[in-house]
PDB file of C-alpha atoms in Angstrom:
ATOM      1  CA  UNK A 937       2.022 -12.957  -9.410  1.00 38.00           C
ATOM      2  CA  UNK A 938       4.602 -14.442  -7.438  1.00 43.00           C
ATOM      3  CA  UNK A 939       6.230 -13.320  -4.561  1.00 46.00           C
ATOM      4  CA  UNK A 940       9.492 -12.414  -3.435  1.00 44.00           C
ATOM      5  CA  UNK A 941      11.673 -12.777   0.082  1.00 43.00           C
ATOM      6  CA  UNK A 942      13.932 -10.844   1.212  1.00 42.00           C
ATOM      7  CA  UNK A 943      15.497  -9.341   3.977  1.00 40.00           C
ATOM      8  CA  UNK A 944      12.693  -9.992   6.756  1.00 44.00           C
ATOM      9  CA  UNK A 945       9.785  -8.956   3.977  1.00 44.00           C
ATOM     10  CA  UNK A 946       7.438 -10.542   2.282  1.00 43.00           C
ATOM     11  CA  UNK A 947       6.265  -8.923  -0.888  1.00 43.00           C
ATOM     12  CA  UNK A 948       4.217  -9.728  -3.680  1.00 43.00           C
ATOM     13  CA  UNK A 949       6.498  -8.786  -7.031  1.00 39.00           C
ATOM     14  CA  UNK A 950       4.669  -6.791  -9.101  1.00 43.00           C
ATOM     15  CA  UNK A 951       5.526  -4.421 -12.294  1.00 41.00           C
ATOM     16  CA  UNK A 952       6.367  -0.798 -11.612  1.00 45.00           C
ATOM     17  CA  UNK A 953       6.369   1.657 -15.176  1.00 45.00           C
ATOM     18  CA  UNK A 954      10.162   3.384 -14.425  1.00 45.00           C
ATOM     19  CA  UNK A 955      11.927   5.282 -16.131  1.00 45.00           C
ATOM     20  CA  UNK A 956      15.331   4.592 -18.102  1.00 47.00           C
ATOM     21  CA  UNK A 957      17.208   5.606 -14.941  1.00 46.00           C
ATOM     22  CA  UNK A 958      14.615   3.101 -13.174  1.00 46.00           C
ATOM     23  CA  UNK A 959      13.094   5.482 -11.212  1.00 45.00           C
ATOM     24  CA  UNK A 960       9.398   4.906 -10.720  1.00 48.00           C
ATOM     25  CA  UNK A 961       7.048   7.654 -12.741  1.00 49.00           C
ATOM     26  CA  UNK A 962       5.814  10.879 -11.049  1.00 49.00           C
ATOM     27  CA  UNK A 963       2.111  10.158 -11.827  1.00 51.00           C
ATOM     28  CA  UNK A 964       2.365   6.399 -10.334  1.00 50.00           C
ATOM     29  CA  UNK A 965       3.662   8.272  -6.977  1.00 61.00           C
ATOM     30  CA  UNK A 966       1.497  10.938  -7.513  1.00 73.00           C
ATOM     31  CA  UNK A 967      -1.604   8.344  -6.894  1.00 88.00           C
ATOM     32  CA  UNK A 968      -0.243   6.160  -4.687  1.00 93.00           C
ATOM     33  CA  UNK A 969       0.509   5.754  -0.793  1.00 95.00           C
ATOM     34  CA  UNK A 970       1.838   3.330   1.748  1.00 95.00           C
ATOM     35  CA  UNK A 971      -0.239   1.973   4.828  1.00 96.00           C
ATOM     36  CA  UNK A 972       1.681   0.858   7.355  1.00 94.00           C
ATOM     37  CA  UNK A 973       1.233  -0.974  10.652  1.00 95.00           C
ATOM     38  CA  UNK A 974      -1.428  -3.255   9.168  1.00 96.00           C
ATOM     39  CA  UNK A 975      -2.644  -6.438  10.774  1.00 94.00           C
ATOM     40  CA  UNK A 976       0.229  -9.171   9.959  1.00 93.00           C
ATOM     41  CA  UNK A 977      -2.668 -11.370   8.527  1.00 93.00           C
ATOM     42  CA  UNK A 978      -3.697  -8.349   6.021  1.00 95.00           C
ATOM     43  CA  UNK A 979      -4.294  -9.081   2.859  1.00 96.00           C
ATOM     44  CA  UNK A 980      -5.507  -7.352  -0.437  1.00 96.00           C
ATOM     45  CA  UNK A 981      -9.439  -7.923   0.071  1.00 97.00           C
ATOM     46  CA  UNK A 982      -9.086  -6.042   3.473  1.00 97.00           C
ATOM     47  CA  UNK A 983      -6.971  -2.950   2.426  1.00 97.00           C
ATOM     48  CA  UNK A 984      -8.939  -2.614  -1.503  1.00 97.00           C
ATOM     49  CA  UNK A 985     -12.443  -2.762   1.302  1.00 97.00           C
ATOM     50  CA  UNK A 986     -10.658  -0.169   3.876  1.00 97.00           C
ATOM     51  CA  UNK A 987      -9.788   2.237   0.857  1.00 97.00           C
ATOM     52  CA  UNK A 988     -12.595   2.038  -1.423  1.00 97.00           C
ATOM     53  CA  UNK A 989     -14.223   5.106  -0.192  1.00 96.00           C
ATOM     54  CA  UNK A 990     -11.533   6.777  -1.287  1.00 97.00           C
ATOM     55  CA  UNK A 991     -11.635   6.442  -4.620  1.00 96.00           C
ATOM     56  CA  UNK A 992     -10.739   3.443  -7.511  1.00 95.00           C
ATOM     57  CA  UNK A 993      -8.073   1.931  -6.652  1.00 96.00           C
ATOM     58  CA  UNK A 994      -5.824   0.797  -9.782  1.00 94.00           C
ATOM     59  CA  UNK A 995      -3.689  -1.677  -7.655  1.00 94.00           C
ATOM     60  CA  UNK A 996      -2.733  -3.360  -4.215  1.00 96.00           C
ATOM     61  CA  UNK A 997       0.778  -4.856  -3.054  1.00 94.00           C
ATOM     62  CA  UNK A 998       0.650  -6.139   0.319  1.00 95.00           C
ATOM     63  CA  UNK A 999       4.125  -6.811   2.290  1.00 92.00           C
ATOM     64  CA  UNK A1000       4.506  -9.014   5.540  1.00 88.00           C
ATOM     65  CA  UNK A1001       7.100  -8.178   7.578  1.00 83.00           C
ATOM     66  CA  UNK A1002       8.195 -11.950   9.122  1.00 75.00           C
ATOM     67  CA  UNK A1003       9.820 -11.303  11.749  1.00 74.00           C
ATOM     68  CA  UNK A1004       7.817 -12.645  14.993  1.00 73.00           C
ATOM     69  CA  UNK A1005       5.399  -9.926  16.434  1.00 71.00           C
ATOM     70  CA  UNK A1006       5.189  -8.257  12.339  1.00 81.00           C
ATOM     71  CA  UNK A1007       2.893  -6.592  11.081  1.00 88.00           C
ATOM     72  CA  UNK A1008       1.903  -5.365   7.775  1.00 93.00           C
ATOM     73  CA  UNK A1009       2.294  -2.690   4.783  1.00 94.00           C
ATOM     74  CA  UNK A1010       0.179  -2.137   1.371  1.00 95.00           C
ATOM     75  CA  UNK A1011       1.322  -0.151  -1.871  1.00 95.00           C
ATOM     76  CA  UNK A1012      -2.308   1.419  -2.472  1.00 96.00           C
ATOM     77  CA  UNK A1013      -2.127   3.140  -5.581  1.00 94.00           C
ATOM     78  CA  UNK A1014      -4.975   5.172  -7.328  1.00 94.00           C
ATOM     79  CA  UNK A1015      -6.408   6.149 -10.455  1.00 92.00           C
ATOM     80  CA  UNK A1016      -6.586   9.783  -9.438  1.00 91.00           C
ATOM     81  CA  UNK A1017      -4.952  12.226  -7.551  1.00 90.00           C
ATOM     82  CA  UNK A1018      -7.886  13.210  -5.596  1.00 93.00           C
ATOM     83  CA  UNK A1019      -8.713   9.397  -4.262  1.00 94.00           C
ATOM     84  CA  UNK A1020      -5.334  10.017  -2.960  1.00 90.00           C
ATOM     85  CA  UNK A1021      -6.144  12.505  -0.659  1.00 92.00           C
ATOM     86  CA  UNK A1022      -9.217  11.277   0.485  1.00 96.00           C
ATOM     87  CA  UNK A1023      -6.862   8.433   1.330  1.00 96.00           C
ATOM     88  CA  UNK A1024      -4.390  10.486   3.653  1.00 94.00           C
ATOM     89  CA  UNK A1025      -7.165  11.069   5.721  1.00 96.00           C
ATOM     90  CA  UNK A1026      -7.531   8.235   6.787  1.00 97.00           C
ATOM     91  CA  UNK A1027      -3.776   8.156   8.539  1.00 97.00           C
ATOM     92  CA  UNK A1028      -4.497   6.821  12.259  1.00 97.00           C
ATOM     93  CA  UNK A1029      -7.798   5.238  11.982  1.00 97.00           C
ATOM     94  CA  UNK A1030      -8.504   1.597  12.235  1.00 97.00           C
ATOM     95  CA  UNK A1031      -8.109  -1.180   9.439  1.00 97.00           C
ATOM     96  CA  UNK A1032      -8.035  -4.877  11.066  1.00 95.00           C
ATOM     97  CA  UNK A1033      -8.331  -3.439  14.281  1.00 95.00           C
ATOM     98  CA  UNK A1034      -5.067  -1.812  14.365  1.00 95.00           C
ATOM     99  CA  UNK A1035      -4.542   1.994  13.905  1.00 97.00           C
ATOM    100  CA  UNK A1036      -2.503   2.582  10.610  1.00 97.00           C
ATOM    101  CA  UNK A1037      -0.519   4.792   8.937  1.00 96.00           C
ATOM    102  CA  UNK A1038      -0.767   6.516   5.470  1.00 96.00           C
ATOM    103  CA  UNK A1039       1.936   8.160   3.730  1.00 93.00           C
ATOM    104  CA  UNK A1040       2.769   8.945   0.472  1.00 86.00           C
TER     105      UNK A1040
END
């Protein structure tokens, strides 16, 4: 996996399924949501052991936003619908000591 700069963000590149059109599949963002406001030092070990109650988790992307005073964001996707609610509970509770958000 390598990663990828651009525009103040710090992603890892990963492989998204899409369509001919390139737009990403309805059951990938059917299982999957976005945590934002994570600890700029997050990484994936933290958000897969924040979001393991939830359900199993297929994959983790983790973004850094560089600019000074960043913070973090994680692609969280699941292997089931259901984890995925379990996971939008979790929307303003605590990971790395900083309250997060969880949309999908």
């Amino acid at each position: 996996t390598g990663m990828l700069k651009r525009s103040g963000l710090l992603l890892e590149r990963r492989v998204a399924q899409t369509d001919a059109e390139g737009r990403v599949g309805a059951a990938w963002a059917e299982s999957t949501v976005v945590v934002h406001n994570l600890p700029p030092d997050a990484n994936e070990t933290l958000v897969r052991t924040a979001f393991a109650r939830c359900g199993r988790i297929a994959s983790v992307t983790v973004g850094h936003v560089t600019a000074e005073g960043g913070s973090s964001f994680a692609v969280v996707r699941f292997t089931s619908a259901d984890a995925l609610h379990r996971a939008a509970l979790l929307d303003e509770t605590k990971v790395g000591g900083r309250e997060v958000r969880v949309r999908q």
